[in-house]
Amino acid sequence: MRHIKPLMVFTLLFLLSKANAQTNEFNLQDYKLPDLNYKELVTNFGLAGRNNSFTNPSGSTPGKSRDNLLSGNFNAGFYHYMNNATRQKEEYARFDFVSDFSNTKEDGDVISKNSSLNTALSYQLFNRFYNGRRFLETDLDINYEFDRSKVRQNVYVPPYSDYLSVEEKPFSHNFSISVPLKLGTGRIEQVQDARQAVYIFDELAKIERIDKNRSKEEILEFARFISELKKERFFDSRLKRMAEMEALDSFLVAHNYLLKSDAKYFATLLDFWEYGGQTVRNSGNRLSFALYPGYSFYYYKNTVDGFFNDEVKTRLNAYSISGGVEYKHERPIN
């Protein structure tokens, strides 16, 4: 009898928790994305500089010194995601540019002068064409990087002269390309929008702004609404956030989910809209026969002029091909 009562209490609590937390039973693998064609472009740039001047009236090297630096960078990233019954496409492109110039002067004479330039370009394409569950995948992976710098400085080389100007000019090209080809069966889709729908419902229920009981159909409907909302494009991120919050609130109001609308409700909704769906979650399986042909090229050259002259060159070309059977399984954690 002593063991029966605790068992009955545990069973009652378990049943109550099941009745009041339906979102915990929702399986993310049940969610299927609607037709999507999402594109995003993000750019950043920066500019920095330094101009220092100081005077050393005494010591071993009296005089005026000046140190100058100017640097700039720019990068742009493009992302494209397409999902429908006959095609899945993921596309990534990125461009980076970094450059800087600096020099040091003493009493008006240039002691050292440096400049550098770096550019990098990368592109990745995952392109699957479906016929039912079977697919043909034609991918592309390209990477290119260019480095160039120029360093000139005065080197003290006794007894030939007090100072000798030495200049070094290295530069390099680094390029690689891979063209994977796959034939297989199965499908993997993104389900993070369903996870975010559950997050929002759960958190609003915790602060008693909506009812706790949400059915599977209601979660799926809200998840599909989130997926459609995210594919809308805006030039201004602030206007985008305002429009998204207005759309989310209108959805919850139109479905009579809200018990109370106040500052706490909007703060919670905004928080889990901004940070509740940042991790990509996938669900499904894919099995394929894959072939990976590729090519890479590397070239380096460095020229030194001054007290001694020298030139170094390196050139590498490589062809590669590999293949095999690939199996990929994605299982989201609820």
Short mmCIF file of C-alpha atoms in Angstrom, two decimals:
data_model
loop_
_atom_site.label_atom_id
_atom_site.label_comp_id
_atom_site.label_asym_id
_atom_site.label_seq_id
_atom_site.Cartn_x
_atom_site.Cartn_y
_atom_site.Cartn_z
CA MET A 1 0.00 0.00 0.00
CA ARG A 2 2.90 2.35 0.76
CA HIS A 3 4.15 1.91 -2.81
CA ILE A 4 0.75 2.31 -4.48
CA LYS A 5 0.08 5.90 -3.37
CA PRO A 6 3.34 7.37 -4.77
CA LEU A 7 2.69 5.48 -8.00
CA MET A 8 -0.81 6.94 -8.27
CA VAL A 9 0.51 10.47 -7.63
CA PHE A 10 3.21 10.04 -10.27
CA THR A 11 0.68 8.71 -12.80
CA LEU A 12 -1.67 11.66 -12.15
CA LEU A 13 1.12 14.20 -12.59
CA PHE A 14 2.27 12.49 -15.76
CA LEU A 15 -1.24 12.60 -17.27
CA LEU A 16 -1.66 16.25 -16.34
CA SER A 17 1.68 17.14 -17.89
CA LYS A 18 0.66 15.35 -21.10
CA ALA A 19 -2.63 17.21 -21.21
CA ASN A 20 -1.08 20.65 -20.64
CA ALA A 21 2.02 20.37 -22.79
CA GLN A 22 0.98 19.16 -26.20
CA THR A 23 3.78 21.10 -27.88
CA ASN A 24 6.30 18.80 -26.17
CA GLU A 25 4.81 15.86 -28.08
CA PHE A 26 5.13 17.54 -31.47
CA ASN A 27 7.53 15.71 -33.80
CA LEU A 28 9.63 18.07 -35.93
CA GLN A 29 9.93 15.38 -38.61
CA ASP A 30 6.19 15.83 -39.34
CA TYR A 31 6.84 19.29 -40.78
CA LYS A 32 7.19 19.71 -44.55
CA LEU A 33 8.34 23.01 -45.95
CA PRO A 34 6.05 24.89 -48.33
CA ASP A 35 7.46 25.94 -51.71
CA LEU A 36 10.18 28.49 -50.97
CA ASN A 37 12.54 30.65 -53.00
CA TYR A 38 14.57 32.69 -50.48
CA LYS A 39 17.44 35.05 -51.32
CA GLU A 40 19.62 37.13 -49.01
CA LEU A 41 22.48 39.56 -49.61
CA VAL A 42 24.61 40.89 -46.74
CA THR A 43 27.43 43.43 -47.17
CA ASN A 44 29.94 44.97 -44.76
CA PHE A 45 32.73 47.48 -45.18
CA GLY A 46 35.20 49.23 -42.93
CA LEU A 47 37.84 51.94 -43.12
CA ALA A 48 40.51 52.71 -40.52
CA GLY A 49 43.59 54.88 -40.29
CA ARG A 50 46.37 56.07 -38.03
CA ASN A 51 48.64 59.12 -38.15
CA ASN A 52 51.19 59.43 -35.35
CA SER A 53 53.87 62.08 -35.14
CA PHE A 54 56.37 62.58 -32.34
CA THR A 55 59.65 64.32 -31.67
CA ASN A 56 62.71 62.87 -29.95
CA PRO A 57 64.89 65.88 -29.00
CA SER A 58 67.71 63.83 -27.47
CA GLY A 59 69.14 60.33 -27.37
CA SER A 60 70.89 58.24 -29.96
CA THR A 61 68.44 59.15 -32.80
CA PRO A 62 67.15 62.70 -32.22
CA GLY A 63 64.63 64.13 -34.69
CA LYS A 64 61.03 63.85 -35.86
CA SER A 65 59.26 60.58 -36.62
CA ARG A 66 55.94 59.91 -38.34
CA ASP A 67 53.91 56.72 -38.58
CA ASN A 68 50.94 56.41 -41.01
CA LEU A 69 48.46 53.63 -41.68
CA LEU A 70 45.36 53.37 -43.89
CA SER A 71 43.36 50.14 -44.18
CA GLY A 72 40.05 49.15 -45.68
CA ASN A 73 37.94 46.03 -46.10
CA PHE A 74 34.78 45.02 -47.90
CA ASN A 75 32.87 41.75 -47.97
CA ALA A 76 29.60 40.60 -49.48
CA GLY A 77 27.74 37.34 -48.92
CA PHE A 78 24.85 35.93 -50.98
CA TYR A 79 22.58 33.05 -49.95
CA HIS A 80 19.86 31.41 -52.04
CA TYR A 81 17.59 28.59 -50.88
CA MET A 82 14.95 26.98 -53.09
CA ASN A 83 12.66 24.13 -52.07
CA ASN A 84 9.78 22.58 -53.98
CA ALA A 85 8.58 19.15 -55.04
CA THR A 86 10.97 18.84 -58.01
CA ARG A 87 14.03 20.81 -56.90
CA GLN A 88 16.21 21.67 -53.92
CA LYS A 89 18.87 24.32 -54.32
CA GLU A 90 21.32 25.88 -51.89
CA GLU A 91 23.69 28.55 -53.17
CA TYR A 92 26.42 30.40 -51.28
CA ALA A 93 28.68 33.11 -52.70
CA ARG A 94 31.15 35.32 -50.85
CA PHE A 95 33.60 38.04 -51.84
CA ASP A 96 36.25 39.51 -49.48
CA PHE A 97 38.61 42.40 -50.11
CA VAL A 98 41.22 43.64 -47.61
CA SER A 99 43.94 46.22 -48.28
CA ASP A 100 46.27 48.39 -46.19
CA PHE A 101 49.07 50.91 -46.69
CA SER A 102 51.59 52.11 -44.12
CA ASN A 103 54.88 54.00 -43.94
CA THR A 104 57.35 55.27 -41.36
CA LYS A 105 59.38 58.45 -41.75
CA GLU A 106 62.26 59.94 -39.81
CA ASP A 107 63.17 63.58 -40.48
CA GLY A 108 61.15 63.43 -43.71
CA ASP A 109 62.96 60.37 -45.07
CA VAL A 110 60.98 57.18 -45.67
CA ILE A 111 62.42 54.39 -43.50
CA SER A 112 59.84 51.72 -44.38
CA LYS A 113 56.85 51.47 -46.67
CA ASN A 114 54.40 48.56 -46.80
CA SER A 115 51.30 47.76 -48.82
CA SER A 116 49.17 44.63 -49.10
CA LEU A 117 46.14 43.47 -51.03
CA ASN A 118 44.06 40.34 -50.46
CA THR A 119 40.99 39.25 -52.39
CA ALA A 120 39.05 36.01 -51.96
CA LEU A 121 36.07 34.58 -53.80
CA SER A 122 34.14 31.44 -52.93
CA TYR A 123 31.05 29.85 -54.46
CA GLN A 124 29.13 26.72 -53.46
CA LEU A 125 26.11 25.21 -55.21
CA PHE A 126 24.06 22.21 -54.10
CA ASN A 127 21.53 21.46 -56.82
CA ARG A 128 19.17 18.47 -56.62
CA PHE A 129 16.53 17.64 -59.25
CA TYR A 130 13.79 15.29 -57.99
CA ASN A 131 11.50 12.81 -59.65
CA GLY A 132 9.50 11.49 -56.74
CA ARG A 133 12.08 10.34 -54.18
CA ARG A 134 14.88 9.89 -56.71
CA PHE A 135 17.25 12.73 -57.47
CA LEU A 136 20.12 13.83 -59.67
CA GLU A 137 22.52 16.24 -57.96
CA THR A 138 24.94 18.53 -59.81
CA ASP A 139 27.07 20.57 -57.40
CA LEU A 140 29.84 23.11 -57.79
CA ASP A 141 32.54 24.31 -55.38
CA ILE A 142 34.93 27.12 -56.44
CA ASN A 143 37.53 28.94 -54.33
CA TYR A 144 40.00 31.61 -55.43
CA GLU A 145 42.41 33.77 -53.42
CA PHE A 146 44.89 36.40 -54.54
CA ASP A 147 47.57 37.88 -52.26
CA ARG A 148 49.97 40.66 -53.13
CA SER A 149 52.22 42.76 -50.92
CA LYS A 150 55.12 45.15 -51.27
CA VAL A 151 57.62 45.84 -48.51
CA ARG A 152 60.38 48.42 -48.78
CA GLN A 153 62.69 49.36 -45.92
CA ASN A 154 66.10 50.89 -45.31
CA VAL A 155 68.52 48.34 -43.87
CA TYR A 156 71.77 49.33 -42.18
CA VAL A 157 74.54 47.41 -43.98
CA PRO A 158 78.06 48.51 -42.95
CA PRO A 159 80.60 49.05 -44.36
CA TYR A 160 78.94 49.39 -47.79
CA SER A 161 76.69 52.32 -46.83
CA ASP A 162 74.85 53.71 -43.89
CA TYR A 163 71.46 52.48 -45.19
CA LEU A 164 70.46 50.39 -48.18
CA SER A 165 66.95 50.22 -49.61
CA VAL A 166 65.60 46.65 -49.86
CA GLU A 167 62.31 45.89 -51.61
CA GLU A 168 60.38 42.61 -51.49
CA LYS A 169 57.32 41.88 -53.67
CA PRO A 170 55.59 38.52 -53.04
CA PHE A 171 52.28 37.55 -54.64
CA SER A 172 50.28 34.35 -55.07
CA HIS A 173 47.24 32.82 -56.78
CA ASN A 174 45.36 29.92 -55.20
CA PHE A 175 42.47 28.35 -57.12
CA SER A 176 40.44 25.14 -56.72
CA ILE A 177 37.28 23.75 -58.30
CA SER A 178 35.22 20.63 -57.64
CA VAL A 179 32.19 19.43 -59.62
CA PRO A 180 30.42 16.70 -57.60
CA LEU A 181 27.85 14.55 -59.39
CA LYS A 182 25.41 12.36 -57.43
CA LEU A 183 22.57 9.97 -58.20
CA GLY A 184 20.39 8.75 -55.37
CA THR A 185 17.16 8.58 -53.42
CA GLY A 186 15.76 10.28 -50.33
CA ARG A 187 15.10 13.81 -49.18
CA ILE A 188 16.23 16.08 -46.35
CA GLU A 189 14.38 19.28 -45.50
CA GLN A 190 14.82 22.15 -43.07
CA VAL A 191 12.49 22.05 -40.05
CA GLN A 192 13.80 24.91 -37.87
CA ASP A 193 10.63 26.94 -38.53
CA ALA A 194 8.57 24.24 -36.80
CA ARG A 195 10.98 24.32 -33.84
CA GLN A 196 10.56 28.10 -33.66
CA ALA A 197 6.78 27.81 -33.76
CA VAL A 198 6.94 25.48 -30.76
CA TYR A 199 9.34 27.85 -28.98
CA ILE A 200 6.98 30.81 -29.41
CA PHE A 201 3.88 28.88 -28.33
CA ASP A 202 5.67 27.46 -25.28
CA GLU A 203 7.11 30.77 -24.12
CA LEU A 204 3.86 32.68 -24.56
CA ALA A 205 2.10 29.95 -22.60
CA LYS A 206 4.65 30.24 -19.77
CA ILE A 207 3.82 33.93 -19.30
CA GLU A 208 0.08 33.12 -19.62
CA ARG A 209 -0.51 35.12 -22.80
CA ILE A 210 -1.93 32.13 -24.73
CA ASP A 211 -3.48 28.78 -23.77
CA LYS A 212 -1.08 25.89 -23.24
CA ASN A 213 -3.07 23.43 -25.37
CA ARG A 214 -1.90 23.68 -28.98
CA SER A 215 -2.72 20.87 -31.40
CA LYS A 216 -0.38 19.43 -34.01
CA GLU A 217 -2.42 21.04 -36.81
CA GLU A 218 -2.16 24.47 -35.15
CA ILE A 219 1.62 24.14 -34.78
CA LEU A 220 2.01 23.06 -38.41
CA GLU A 221 -0.11 25.97 -39.60
CA PHE A 222 1.93 28.46 -37.57
CA ALA A 223 5.21 26.91 -38.80
CA ARG A 224 4.12 27.25 -42.43
CA PHE A 225 3.18 30.87 -41.76
CA ILE A 226 6.67 31.48 -40.28
CA SER A 227 8.34 29.92 -43.34
CA GLU A 228 6.32 32.12 -45.70
CA LEU A 229 7.03 35.20 -43.59
CA LYS A 230 10.79 34.68 -43.55
CA LYS A 231 11.08 34.58 -47.34
CA GLU A 232 9.81 38.17 -47.62
CA ARG A 233 12.64 40.55 -48.54
CA PHE A 234 13.26 44.05 -47.21
CA PHE A 235 16.01 46.56 -47.89
CA ASP A 236 15.87 48.02 -44.38
CA SER A 237 16.28 45.53 -41.50
CA ARG A 238 14.31 47.76 -39.12
CA LEU A 239 11.31 47.88 -41.45
CA LYS A 240 11.62 44.12 -41.88
CA ARG A 241 11.46 43.52 -38.12
CA MET A 242 8.46 45.85 -37.73
CA ALA A 243 6.57 44.15 -40.56
CA GLU A 244 7.34 40.67 -39.17
CA MET A 245 6.18 41.57 -35.66
CA GLU A 246 2.96 43.06 -37.03
CA ALA A 247 2.32 39.92 -39.13
CA LEU A 248 2.99 37.57 -36.19
CA ASP A 249 0.68 39.54 -33.90
CA SER A 250 -2.05 39.61 -36.57
CA PHE A 251 -1.81 35.83 -36.99
CA LEU A 252 -2.14 35.16 -33.24
CA VAL A 253 -5.04 37.63 -32.92
CA ALA A 254 -6.87 36.29 -36.00
CA HIS A 255 -6.76 32.74 -34.58
CA ASN A 256 -7.96 33.88 -31.14
CA TYR A 257 -4.85 32.53 -29.41
CA LEU A 258 -4.11 35.63 -27.31
CA LEU A 259 -5.36 35.94 -23.77
CA LYS A 260 -3.64 39.26 -23.12
CA SER A 261 -1.64 41.69 -25.22
CA ASP A 262 0.88 43.88 -23.38
CA ALA A 263 4.56 44.88 -23.28
CA LYS A 264 5.62 41.51 -21.82
CA TYR A 265 3.86 39.69 -24.65
CA PHE A 266 5.57 41.77 -27.37
CA ALA A 267 8.98 41.55 -25.67
CA THR A 268 8.75 37.74 -25.47
CA LEU A 269 7.50 37.44 -29.03
CA LEU A 270 10.32 39.63 -30.34
CA ASP A 271 12.97 37.76 -28.34
CA PHE A 272 12.03 34.32 -29.62
CA TRP A 273 11.46 35.59 -33.13
CA GLU A 274 14.96 37.10 -33.25
CA TYR A 275 16.87 34.30 -31.50
CA GLY A 276 14.64 31.21 -31.51
CA GLY A 277 15.28 30.14 -35.10
CA GLN A 278 18.96 30.83 -35.74
CA THR A 279 20.07 27.18 -35.80
CA VAL A 280 19.31 25.27 -39.00
CA ARG A 281 17.65 21.91 -38.25
CA ASN A 282 17.23 19.21 -40.89
CA SER A 283 15.17 16.06 -41.08
CA GLY A 284 15.33 13.10 -43.46
CA ASN A 285 17.65 10.64 -45.22
CA ARG A 286 19.60 10.57 -48.49
CA LEU A 287 21.47 7.71 -50.15
CA SER A 288 23.52 8.38 -53.29
CA PHE A 289 26.35 7.24 -55.53
CA ALA A 290 28.78 10.17 -55.77
CA LEU A 291 31.63 11.20 -58.07
CA TYR A 292 34.02 14.07 -57.19
CA PRO A 293 36.22 15.34 -60.06
CA GLY A 294 38.38 18.37 -59.21
CA TYR A 295 41.27 20.62 -60.17
CA SER A 296 43.55 22.92 -58.16
CA PHE A 297 46.20 25.47 -59.11
CA TYR A 298 48.76 27.34 -57.00
CA TYR A 299 51.30 29.94 -58.09
CA TYR A 300 53.72 31.90 -55.89
CA LYS A 301 56.41 34.41 -56.83
CA ASN A 302 58.66 36.57 -54.64
CA THR A 303 61.12 39.13 -55.96
CA VAL A 304 63.78 40.78 -53.76
CA ASP A 305 65.70 43.87 -54.96
CA GLY A 306 68.39 45.70 -53.03
CA PHE A 307 71.64 44.58 -51.45
CA PHE A 308 71.10 41.23 -53.18
CA ASN A 309 68.61 40.26 -55.89
CA ASP A 310 66.63 37.08 -55.77
CA GLU A 311 63.51 35.55 -57.30
CA VAL A 312 61.56 32.52 -56.11
CA LYS A 313 58.78 30.85 -58.08
CA THR A 314 56.48 27.93 -57.21
CA ARG A 315 53.82 26.50 -59.49
CA LEU A 316 51.57 23.51 -58.72
CA ASN A 317 48.78 21.89 -60.75
CA ALA A 318 46.71 18.97 -59.52
CA TYR A 319 43.82 16.92 -60.91
CA SER A 320 41.79 14.68 -58.65
CA ILE A 321 38.85 12.32 -58.81
CA SER A 322 37.17 10.34 -56.05
CA GLY A 323 33.86 8.61 -55.55
CA GLY A 324 31.82 6.29 -53.43
CA VAL A 325 28.51 5.73 -51.72
CA GLU A 326 27.12 8.46 -49.45
CA TYR A 327 24.43 8.13 -46.82
CA LYS A 328 23.21 11.10 -44.84
CA HIS A 329 20.75 10.96 -41.95
CA GLU A 330 19.42 14.08 -40.22
CA ARG A 331 17.32 13.77 -37.11
CA PRO A 332 16.20 16.94 -35.30
CA ILE A 333 16.11 16.90 -31.51
CA ASN A 334 12.69 18.02 -30.22
#
